[in-house]
Short mmCIF file of N, CA and C in Angstrom, two decimals:
data_model
loop_
_atom_site.label_atom_id
_atom_site.label_comp_id
_atom_site.label_asym_id
_atom_site.label_seq_id
_atom_site.Cartn_x
_atom_site.Cartn_y
_atom_site.Cartn_z
N THR P 1 18.66 -7.90 5.95
CA THR P 1 18.74 -9.30 5.84
C THR P 1 18.06 -10.09 6.88
N GLU P 2 17.76 -9.51 8.11
CA GLU P 2 17.22 -10.18 9.25
C GLU P 2 15.75 -10.58 8.91
N ALA P 3 15.00 -9.67 8.09
CA ALA P 3 13.76 -9.86 7.81
C ALA P 3 13.63 -11.22 6.86
N PHE P 4 14.45 -11.43 5.95
CA PHE P 4 14.49 -12.49 5.08
C PHE P 4 14.86 -13.79 5.91
N LYS P 5 15.70 -13.54 6.89
CA LYS P 5 16.10 -14.68 7.86
C LYS P 5 14.81 -15.27 8.55
N PHE P 6 13.83 -14.36 8.91
CA PHE P 6 12.80 -14.74 9.68
C PHE P 6 11.44 -14.96 8.88
N ARG P 7 11.75 -14.97 7.58
CA ARG P 7 10.60 -15.25 6.68
C ARG P 7 9.43 -14.09 6.70
N CYS P 8 9.87 -12.99 6.99
CA CYS P 8 9.01 -11.87 7.01
C CYS P 8 8.83 -11.33 5.51
N ILE P 9 7.70 -10.88 5.33
CA ILE P 9 7.24 -10.30 4.05
C ILE P 9 7.86 -8.85 3.95
N VAL P 10 8.75 -8.58 2.92
CA VAL P 10 9.43 -7.42 2.70
C VAL P 10 8.69 -6.76 1.46
N VAL P 11 8.24 -5.45 1.79
CA VAL P 11 7.71 -4.69 0.80
C VAL P 11 8.66 -3.47 0.53
N VAL P 12 9.05 -3.24 -0.70
CA VAL P 12 9.85 -2.20 -1.12
C VAL P 12 9.07 -1.16 -1.90
N ASP P 13 9.35 0.17 -1.63
CA ASP P 13 8.64 1.15 -2.21
C ASP P 13 9.45 2.08 -3.17
N ASN P 14 10.60 1.63 -3.52
CA ASN P 14 11.35 2.36 -4.64
C ASN P 14 12.40 1.46 -5.24
N CYS P 15 12.87 1.72 -6.43
CA CYS P 15 13.80 0.80 -7.12
C CYS P 15 15.22 0.97 -6.63
N GLU P 16 15.41 2.18 -6.06
CA GLU P 16 16.76 2.53 -5.67
C GLU P 16 17.30 1.62 -4.49
N VAL P 17 16.37 1.34 -3.57
CA VAL P 17 16.77 0.41 -2.39
C VAL P 17 17.25 -1.00 -2.94
N ILE P 18 16.60 -1.42 -4.02
CA ILE P 18 17.22 -2.78 -4.53
C ILE P 18 18.39 -2.61 -5.22
N GLU P 19 18.57 -1.63 -6.02
CA GLU P 19 19.79 -1.30 -6.75
C GLU P 19 21.02 -1.08 -5.76
N GLN P 20 20.85 -0.39 -4.63
CA GLN P 20 21.90 0.01 -3.74
C GLN P 20 22.17 -1.19 -2.61
N ASN P 21 21.23 -2.16 -2.77
CA ASN P 21 21.39 -3.35 -1.77
C ASN P 21 21.24 -4.63 -2.47
N LYS P 22 22.00 -4.69 -3.56
CA LYS P 22 21.82 -5.96 -4.51
C LYS P 22 22.19 -7.25 -3.69
N ASP P 23 23.15 -7.20 -2.83
CA ASP P 23 23.58 -8.26 -2.00
C ASP P 23 22.42 -8.82 -1.03
N ILE P 24 21.53 -7.92 -0.56
CA ILE P 24 20.54 -8.20 0.25
C ILE P 24 19.35 -8.83 -0.49
N PHE P 25 19.03 -8.25 -1.57
CA PHE P 25 17.82 -8.67 -2.41
C PHE P 25 18.01 -9.79 -3.37
N GLU P 26 19.23 -10.13 -3.71
CA GLU P 26 19.46 -11.12 -4.82
C GLU P 26 18.94 -12.47 -4.35
N GLY P 27 18.11 -13.05 -5.26
CA GLY P 27 17.54 -14.35 -4.92
C GLY P 27 16.34 -14.42 -4.17
N LYS P 28 15.83 -13.20 -3.73
CA LYS P 28 14.75 -13.12 -2.76
C LYS P 28 13.27 -12.83 -3.45
N GLN P 29 12.40 -13.04 -2.68
CA GLN P 29 11.04 -12.77 -3.13
C GLN P 29 10.42 -11.53 -2.22
N ILE P 30 9.88 -10.53 -2.97
CA ILE P 30 9.45 -9.33 -2.28
C ILE P 30 8.15 -8.98 -2.83
N GLY P 31 7.64 -7.94 -2.06
CA GLY P 31 6.43 -7.24 -2.53
C GLY P 31 6.91 -5.82 -2.84
N VAL P 32 6.09 -5.20 -3.68
CA VAL P 32 6.48 -3.80 -4.07
C VAL P 32 5.26 -2.86 -3.81
N ARG P 33 5.50 -1.71 -3.27
CA ARG P 33 4.47 -0.67 -3.09
C ARG P 33 4.48 0.12 -4.23
N LEU P 34 3.25 0.16 -4.95
CA LEU P 34 3.02 0.97 -6.16
C LEU P 34 2.17 2.20 -5.88
N ASP P 35 2.55 3.29 -6.55
CA ASP P 35 1.68 4.49 -6.50
C ASP P 35 0.74 4.44 -7.75
N LEU P 36 -0.47 4.01 -7.45
CA LEU P 36 -1.41 3.92 -8.54
C LEU P 36 -2.23 5.26 -8.89
N ASP P 37 -1.72 6.37 -8.17
CA ASP P 37 -2.46 7.61 -8.39
C ASP P 37 -3.95 7.57 -8.09
N LEU P 38 -4.18 6.75 -6.99
CA LEU P 38 -5.64 6.71 -6.57
C LEU P 38 -5.72 7.13 -5.11
N GLY P 39 -5.01 8.02 -4.65
CA GLY P 39 -5.04 8.58 -3.36
C GLY P 39 -6.30 8.92 -2.88
N ASP P 40 -6.73 8.71 -1.63
CA ASP P 40 -8.01 8.98 -0.99
C ASP P 40 -7.77 9.06 0.48
N GLY P 41 -8.80 9.69 1.06
CA GLY P 41 -8.77 9.72 2.55
C GLY P 41 -9.49 11.07 3.04
N HIS P 42 -9.59 11.19 4.37
CA HIS P 42 -10.27 12.26 5.03
C HIS P 42 -9.60 13.64 4.96
N HIS P 43 -8.38 13.55 4.63
CA HIS P 43 -7.55 14.79 4.60
C HIS P 43 -6.40 14.77 3.68
N LYS P 44 -6.04 15.77 3.08
CA LYS P 44 -4.85 15.82 2.26
C LYS P 44 -3.58 15.27 2.74
N LYS P 45 -3.37 15.43 4.04
CA LYS P 45 -2.23 14.91 4.66
C LYS P 45 -2.09 13.54 4.91
N VAL P 46 -3.23 12.81 4.68
CA VAL P 46 -3.14 11.36 4.85
C VAL P 46 -3.29 10.57 3.64
N ILE P 47 -3.31 11.27 2.39
CA ILE P 47 -3.43 10.69 1.20
C ILE P 47 -2.00 10.32 0.78
N THR P 48 -1.79 9.00 0.55
CA THR P 48 -0.43 8.49 0.33
C THR P 48 -0.13 7.85 -1.11
N GLU P 49 -0.91 8.36 -2.00
CA GLU P 49 -0.80 8.12 -3.44
C GLU P 49 -1.07 9.31 -4.19
N GLY P 50 -0.28 9.42 -5.22
CA GLY P 50 -0.54 10.57 -6.22
C GLY P 50 0.65 11.50 -6.29
N HIS P 51 0.51 12.52 -7.04
CA HIS P 51 1.63 13.47 -7.38
C HIS P 51 2.22 13.98 -6.09
N GLU P 52 1.55 14.27 -5.08
CA GLU P 52 1.99 14.90 -3.93
C GLU P 52 2.59 13.99 -2.89
N SER P 53 2.67 12.62 -3.20
CA SER P 53 3.08 11.64 -2.26
C SER P 53 4.47 11.31 -2.52
N LYS P 54 5.12 10.97 -1.47
CA LYS P 54 6.59 10.47 -1.67
C LYS P 54 6.69 8.96 -1.58
N PHE P 55 5.43 8.15 -1.52
CA PHE P 55 5.56 6.85 -1.25
C PHE P 55 5.34 6.05 -2.72
N GLY P 56 5.81 4.93 -2.81
CA GLY P 56 5.46 4.01 -3.89
C GLY P 56 6.19 4.29 -5.24
N ILE P 57 6.13 3.23 -6.08
CA ILE P 57 6.82 3.19 -7.38
C ILE P 57 5.82 3.66 -8.36
N CYS P 58 5.99 4.67 -9.05
CA CYS P 58 4.97 5.17 -10.24
C CYS P 58 4.88 4.13 -11.29
N TYR P 59 3.72 4.20 -11.78
CA TYR P 59 3.38 3.20 -13.03
C TYR P 59 4.45 3.36 -14.12
N LYS P 60 4.85 4.58 -14.32
CA LYS P 60 5.81 4.89 -15.33
C LYS P 60 7.12 4.24 -15.19
N ASP P 61 7.44 3.87 -13.91
CA ASP P 61 8.78 3.22 -13.48
C ASP P 61 8.72 1.73 -13.49
N ILE P 62 7.58 1.07 -13.77
CA ILE P 62 7.41 -0.31 -13.53
C ILE P 62 8.35 -1.14 -14.47
N ASN P 63 8.56 -0.77 -15.65
CA ASN P 63 9.46 -1.45 -16.56
C ASN P 63 10.92 -1.31 -15.98
N ASN P 64 11.30 -0.24 -15.48
CA ASN P 64 12.58 -0.15 -14.77
C ASN P 64 12.59 -1.04 -13.55
N LEU P 65 11.54 -1.21 -12.79
CA LEU P 65 11.61 -2.07 -11.63
C LEU P 65 11.69 -3.52 -12.22
N ILE P 66 11.01 -3.87 -13.32
CA ILE P 66 11.10 -5.23 -13.84
C ILE P 66 12.60 -5.53 -14.21
N ASN P 67 13.22 -4.70 -14.93
CA ASN P 67 14.62 -4.87 -15.39
C ASN P 67 15.51 -4.93 -14.22
N ILE P 68 15.35 -4.11 -13.23
CA ILE P 68 16.24 -4.17 -11.98
C ILE P 68 16.10 -5.56 -11.23
N CYS P 69 14.90 -5.99 -11.16
CA CYS P 69 14.60 -7.29 -10.50
C CYS P 69 15.14 -8.45 -11.29
N LYS P 70 14.97 -8.26 -12.65
CA LYS P 70 15.55 -9.46 -13.57
C LYS P 70 17.05 -9.53 -13.38
N ASP P 71 17.64 -8.35 -13.51
CA ASP P 71 19.11 -8.31 -13.44
C ASP P 71 19.73 -8.81 -12.06
N ASN P 72 18.79 -8.74 -10.97
CA ASN P 72 19.37 -9.06 -9.70
C ASN P 72 18.70 -10.26 -9.08
N ASN P 73 17.91 -11.00 -9.99
CA ASN P 73 17.33 -12.30 -9.54
C ASN P 73 16.40 -12.01 -8.47
N VAL P 74 15.62 -10.99 -8.40
CA VAL P 74 14.61 -10.70 -7.48
C VAL P 74 13.32 -10.97 -7.93
N LYS P 75 12.40 -11.79 -7.18
CA LYS P 75 11.07 -12.25 -7.67
C LYS P 75 10.07 -11.22 -6.84
N ILE P 76 9.19 -10.70 -7.73
CA ILE P 76 8.04 -9.85 -7.24
C ILE P 76 6.96 -10.80 -6.94
N VAL P 77 6.48 -11.02 -5.72
CA VAL P 77 5.39 -11.93 -5.42
C VAL P 77 4.21 -11.14 -4.89
N GLY P 78 4.39 -9.91 -4.58
CA GLY P 78 3.25 -9.22 -4.05
C GLY P 78 3.12 -7.74 -4.55
N LEU P 79 2.00 -7.34 -4.69
CA LEU P 79 1.74 -5.87 -5.10
C LEU P 79 0.98 -5.13 -4.06
N HIS P 80 1.46 -4.01 -3.61
CA HIS P 80 0.78 -3.29 -2.58
C HIS P 80 0.52 -1.93 -2.95
N SER P 81 -0.77 -1.39 -2.42
CA SER P 81 -1.15 -0.05 -2.82
C SER P 81 -1.77 0.47 -1.62
N HIS P 82 -1.15 1.57 -1.05
CA HIS P 82 -1.76 2.27 0.25
C HIS P 82 -2.05 3.52 -0.26
N ARG P 83 -3.39 3.85 -0.32
CA ARG P 83 -3.79 5.14 -0.92
C ARG P 83 -4.16 6.17 0.21
N GLY P 84 -4.36 5.82 1.29
CA GLY P 84 -4.61 6.81 2.36
C GLY P 84 -5.25 6.27 3.52
N SER P 85 -5.95 7.09 4.27
CA SER P 85 -6.62 6.80 5.57
C SER P 85 -7.93 7.19 5.77
N ASN P 86 -8.83 6.59 6.48
CA ASN P 86 -10.13 6.85 6.64
C ASN P 86 -10.96 6.98 5.32
N ILE P 87 -10.84 5.96 4.39
CA ILE P 87 -11.43 6.04 3.11
C ILE P 87 -12.85 5.49 3.16
N HIS P 88 -13.75 6.37 2.66
CA HIS P 88 -15.23 6.10 2.79
C HIS P 88 -15.78 5.57 1.44
N ASN P 89 -15.03 5.73 0.34
CA ASN P 89 -15.43 5.24 -0.89
C ASN P 89 -15.04 3.90 -1.35
N ILE P 90 -15.97 2.87 -1.18
CA ILE P 90 -15.49 1.47 -1.48
C ILE P 90 -14.90 1.34 -2.93
N GLN P 91 -15.39 2.12 -3.84
CA GLN P 91 -14.99 2.03 -5.21
C GLN P 91 -13.56 2.21 -5.21
N ASN P 92 -12.90 2.95 -4.29
CA ASN P 92 -11.45 3.20 -4.24
C ASN P 92 -10.70 1.72 -4.26
N TRP P 93 -11.21 0.89 -3.35
CA TRP P 93 -10.58 -0.45 -3.24
C TRP P 93 -10.79 -1.35 -4.51
N ILE P 94 -11.94 -1.22 -5.01
CA ILE P 94 -12.33 -1.99 -6.22
C ILE P 94 -11.39 -1.44 -7.43
N SER P 95 -11.24 -0.18 -7.58
CA SER P 95 -10.39 0.45 -8.61
C SER P 95 -8.96 0.03 -8.41
N ALA P 96 -8.48 -0.05 -7.15
CA ALA P 96 -7.02 -0.34 -6.91
C ALA P 96 -6.85 -1.82 -7.20
N LEU P 97 -7.61 -2.72 -6.75
CA LEU P 97 -7.51 -4.05 -7.08
C LEU P 97 -7.54 -4.44 -8.60
N THR P 98 -8.53 -3.67 -9.27
CA THR P 98 -8.49 -3.86 -10.73
C THR P 98 -7.17 -3.49 -11.44
N LEU P 99 -6.62 -2.27 -10.84
CA LEU P 99 -5.45 -1.87 -11.52
C LEU P 99 -4.30 -2.76 -11.10
N LEU P 100 -4.19 -3.16 -9.85
CA LEU P 100 -3.14 -4.21 -9.43
C LEU P 100 -3.22 -5.26 -10.11
N ASN P 101 -4.38 -5.90 -10.43
CA ASN P 101 -4.46 -7.20 -11.16
C ASN P 101 -3.98 -7.02 -12.62
N LYS P 102 -4.27 -5.83 -13.18
CA LYS P 102 -3.82 -5.61 -14.61
C LYS P 102 -2.21 -5.53 -14.50
N ILE P 103 -1.71 -4.74 -13.43
CA ILE P 103 -0.21 -4.69 -13.45
C ILE P 103 0.37 -6.03 -13.23
N SER P 104 -0.21 -6.84 -12.44
CA SER P 104 0.26 -8.22 -12.11
C SER P 104 0.62 -9.13 -13.38
N LEU P 105 -0.12 -8.86 -14.49
CA LEU P 105 0.18 -9.45 -15.60
C LEU P 105 1.53 -9.22 -16.29
N MET P 106 2.18 -8.13 -15.92
CA MET P 106 3.35 -7.82 -16.27
C MET P 106 4.60 -8.68 -15.49
N PHE P 107 4.14 -9.25 -14.47
CA PHE P 107 5.05 -10.16 -13.68
C PHE P 107 4.58 -11.57 -13.72
N LYS P 108 5.60 -12.43 -13.49
CA LYS P 108 5.16 -13.79 -13.58
C LYS P 108 4.64 -14.48 -12.23
N ASP P 109 5.06 -14.01 -11.18
CA ASP P 109 5.03 -14.61 -9.94
C ASP P 109 4.17 -14.00 -8.83
N VAL P 110 3.28 -13.03 -9.14
CA VAL P 110 2.44 -12.36 -8.15
C VAL P 110 1.49 -13.37 -7.45
N GLU P 111 1.62 -13.40 -6.10
CA GLU P 111 0.88 -14.33 -5.36
C GLU P 111 -0.19 -13.57 -4.55
N TRP P 112 -0.05 -12.21 -4.21
CA TRP P 112 -0.88 -11.49 -3.33
C TRP P 112 -1.00 -10.03 -3.59
N PHE P 113 -2.09 -9.56 -3.25
CA PHE P 113 -2.26 -8.11 -3.28
C PHE P 113 -2.69 -7.54 -2.02
N ASN P 114 -1.96 -6.37 -1.64
CA ASN P 114 -2.25 -5.60 -0.42
C ASN P 114 -2.97 -4.43 -0.67
N LEU P 115 -4.14 -4.13 -0.39
CA LEU P 115 -4.94 -2.98 -0.80
C LEU P 115 -4.77 -1.90 0.23
N GLY P 116 -3.91 -2.05 1.32
CA GLY P 116 -3.63 -0.95 2.22
C GLY P 116 -4.77 -0.01 2.48
N GLY P 117 -4.42 1.17 2.94
CA GLY P 117 -5.59 2.20 3.26
C GLY P 117 -6.22 1.74 4.52
N GLY P 118 -7.22 2.45 4.88
CA GLY P 118 -7.99 2.23 6.10
C GLY P 118 -9.47 2.48 5.84
N PHE P 119 -10.36 1.61 6.30
CA PHE P 119 -11.70 1.82 6.16
C PHE P 119 -12.09 3.17 6.98
N GLY P 120 -13.08 3.95 6.28
CA GLY P 120 -13.56 5.06 6.93
C GLY P 120 -14.25 4.77 8.24
N VAL P 121 -14.12 5.64 9.19
CA VAL P 121 -14.66 5.34 10.54
C VAL P 121 -16.25 5.07 10.43
N ASN P 122 -16.86 5.87 9.62
CA ASN P 122 -18.30 5.77 9.47
C ASN P 122 -18.87 4.84 8.34
N LEU P 123 -17.80 4.20 7.85
CA LEU P 123 -18.20 3.27 6.81
C LEU P 123 -19.08 2.10 7.40
N GLY P 124 -20.40 1.84 6.70
CA GLY P 124 -21.28 0.86 7.26
C GLY P 124 -21.05 -0.50 7.01
N VAL P 125 -21.48 -1.38 7.88
CA VAL P 125 -21.34 -2.82 7.65
C VAL P 125 -21.71 -3.26 6.27
N GLU P 126 -22.82 -2.69 5.71
CA GLU P 126 -23.39 -3.03 4.44
C GLU P 126 -22.31 -2.58 3.42
N ASP P 127 -21.67 -1.47 3.46
CA ASP P 127 -20.58 -1.09 2.64
C ASP P 127 -19.44 -2.12 2.55
N ILE P 128 -19.13 -2.45 3.71
CA ILE P 128 -17.99 -3.38 3.86
C ILE P 128 -18.47 -4.83 3.24
N LYS P 129 -19.56 -5.18 3.45
CA LYS P 129 -20.22 -6.48 2.86
C LYS P 129 -20.19 -6.36 1.29
N LYS P 130 -20.65 -5.24 0.85
CA LYS P 130 -20.64 -5.02 -0.69
C LYS P 130 -19.21 -5.01 -1.23
N LEU P 131 -18.34 -4.45 -0.51
CA LEU P 131 -16.93 -4.45 -0.90
C LEU P 131 -16.45 -5.75 -0.96
N ASN P 132 -16.65 -6.51 0.11
CA ASN P 132 -16.24 -7.96 0.15
C ASN P 132 -16.77 -8.82 -1.10
N ASP P 133 -18.13 -8.58 -1.30
CA ASP P 133 -18.76 -9.42 -2.32
C ASP P 133 -18.18 -9.04 -3.79
N GLU P 134 -17.95 -7.78 -3.95
CA GLU P 134 -17.48 -7.29 -5.21
C GLU P 134 -16.00 -7.78 -5.53
N LEU P 135 -15.11 -7.72 -4.49
CA LEU P 135 -13.74 -8.15 -4.56
C LEU P 135 -13.65 -9.64 -4.73
N PHE P 136 -14.48 -10.44 -4.00
CA PHE P 136 -14.36 -11.87 -4.18
C PHE P 136 -15.15 -12.36 -5.36
N LYS P 137 -16.02 -11.64 -5.87
CA LYS P 137 -16.80 -12.09 -6.94
C LYS P 137 -15.79 -11.95 -8.24
N ASN P 138 -15.07 -10.92 -8.21
CA ASN P 138 -14.22 -10.66 -9.44
C ASN P 138 -12.80 -11.28 -9.28
N TYR P 139 -12.36 -11.62 -8.00
CA TYR P 139 -11.09 -12.16 -7.85
C TYR P 139 -11.06 -13.33 -6.87
N PRO P 140 -11.89 -14.32 -7.01
CA PRO P 140 -12.16 -15.40 -6.18
C PRO P 140 -10.91 -16.16 -5.57
N SER P 141 -9.87 -16.28 -6.41
CA SER P 141 -8.79 -17.00 -5.98
C SER P 141 -7.53 -16.26 -5.61
N SER P 142 -7.67 -14.90 -5.55
CA SER P 142 -6.56 -13.98 -5.07
C SER P 142 -6.40 -14.04 -3.73
N LYS P 143 -5.25 -13.89 -3.18
CA LYS P 143 -4.89 -13.65 -1.77
C LYS P 143 -4.97 -12.06 -1.66
N LEU P 144 -5.93 -11.65 -0.78
CA LEU P 144 -5.99 -10.11 -0.64
C LEU P 144 -5.86 -9.79 0.69
N TRP P 145 -5.16 -8.79 1.01
CA TRP P 145 -4.82 -8.12 2.28
C TRP P 145 -5.62 -6.68 2.24
N ILE P 146 -6.10 -6.35 3.28
CA ILE P 146 -6.74 -4.99 3.50
C ILE P 146 -6.49 -4.54 4.88
N GLU P 147 -6.31 -3.35 5.18
CA GLU P 147 -6.18 -2.97 6.51
C GLU P 147 -7.46 -2.20 6.92
N PRO P 148 -8.10 -2.66 7.99
CA PRO P 148 -9.27 -2.05 8.48
C PRO P 148 -9.05 -0.64 9.08
N GLY P 149 -7.81 -0.40 9.50
CA GLY P 149 -7.47 0.98 10.07
C GLY P 149 -8.32 1.40 11.28
N ARG P 150 -8.55 2.68 11.28
CA ARG P 150 -9.13 3.23 12.55
C ARG P 150 -10.66 2.71 12.68
N PHE P 151 -11.25 2.10 11.63
CA PHE P 151 -12.58 1.63 11.60
C PHE P 151 -12.84 0.82 12.74
N LEU P 152 -11.84 -0.08 13.22
CA LEU P 152 -12.00 -1.14 14.23
C LEU P 152 -11.79 -0.41 15.56
N VAL P 153 -11.05 0.56 15.76
CA VAL P 153 -10.62 1.13 17.09
C VAL P 153 -11.14 2.51 17.40
N SER P 154 -11.64 3.24 16.39
CA SER P 154 -11.80 4.69 16.60
C SER P 154 -12.81 4.94 17.72
N GLU P 155 -13.82 4.09 17.91
CA GLU P 155 -14.87 4.31 18.85
C GLU P 155 -14.60 3.33 20.18
N ALA P 156 -13.46 2.74 20.18
CA ALA P 156 -13.21 1.80 21.30
C ALA P 156 -12.62 2.33 22.56
N GLY P 157 -12.45 3.64 22.58
CA GLY P 157 -11.84 4.15 23.83
C GLY P 157 -11.81 5.66 23.77
N VAL P 158 -11.13 6.14 24.80
CA VAL P 158 -11.03 7.70 24.86
C VAL P 158 -9.60 8.00 24.97
N LEU P 159 -9.15 9.08 24.44
CA LEU P 159 -7.70 9.57 24.57
C LEU P 159 -7.70 10.67 25.55
N LEU P 160 -7.02 10.59 26.66
CA LEU P 160 -6.87 11.67 27.56
C LEU P 160 -5.36 12.12 27.49
N SER P 161 -5.19 13.43 27.41
CA SER P 161 -3.80 13.85 27.52
C SER P 161 -3.76 15.29 27.91
N ASN P 162 -2.48 15.79 28.30
CA ASN P 162 -2.24 17.11 28.56
C ASN P 162 -1.35 17.78 27.60
N VAL P 163 -1.54 19.06 27.33
CA VAL P 163 -0.61 19.75 26.51
C VAL P 163 0.36 20.28 27.54
N ASN P 164 1.64 19.89 27.19
CA ASN P 164 2.64 20.31 28.17
C ASN P 164 3.64 21.33 27.49
N LEU P 165 3.32 21.64 26.09
CA LEU P 165 4.15 22.72 25.44
C LEU P 165 3.48 23.24 24.40
N VAL P 166 3.41 24.46 24.19
CA VAL P 166 2.90 25.10 22.87
C VAL P 166 4.21 25.77 22.23
N ARG P 167 4.57 25.35 21.17
CA ARG P 167 5.89 25.92 20.47
C ARG P 167 5.44 26.98 19.58
N LYS P 168 6.16 28.18 19.55
CA LYS P 168 5.90 29.17 18.54
C LYS P 168 7.15 29.31 17.66
N LYS P 169 7.01 29.40 16.43
CA LYS P 169 7.95 29.53 15.45
C LYS P 169 7.45 30.38 14.28
N ASN P 170 8.16 31.57 14.19
CA ASN P 170 7.73 32.53 13.27
C ASN P 170 6.35 33.02 13.67
N ASN P 171 5.33 32.91 12.83
CA ASN P 171 3.94 33.31 13.30
C ASN P 171 3.04 32.25 13.48
N LYS P 172 3.61 30.96 13.66
CA LYS P 172 2.71 29.79 13.80
C LYS P 172 2.89 29.09 15.23
N SER P 173 1.77 28.71 15.71
CA SER P 173 2.00 27.96 17.08
C SER P 173 1.59 26.51 16.76
N THR P 174 2.37 25.73 17.47
CA THR P 174 2.16 24.19 17.23
C THR P 174 2.22 23.50 18.53
#
């Protein structure tokens, strides 16, 4: 409830949290994190959408989400998709926004889209310009949020550290 008190944007990634906390969410405006099954990224462990991911509300559960929100007077004002990290394929963001826009038609009050993810470290300025042009050409009046991720900071410094423990468990060292 503190988040709502301070006018923070609350994004929920499952229906159960709303059902189990009706007193907190009743009459509130929230965003929801959806699993669009468009996961991408530089390694399978950073892909945060798809069948292997624990995050987000699946497309097949959207009608349930709508009913829960309607029953509890919760207004969905934002749709969020976080697909992974270090994404180099700009078509991924375009596909995500296209699908989020389609899904937004199921709701009455969507005001913003959060495309999540992070730009690939080696993504060129021309790629980002092309993405920007494509997104705003097709969605000129939408409020769009996107996370630049490690693209901004990956080459900005050096990480120096010491290994102070190597743990062995069974036949694996970590």
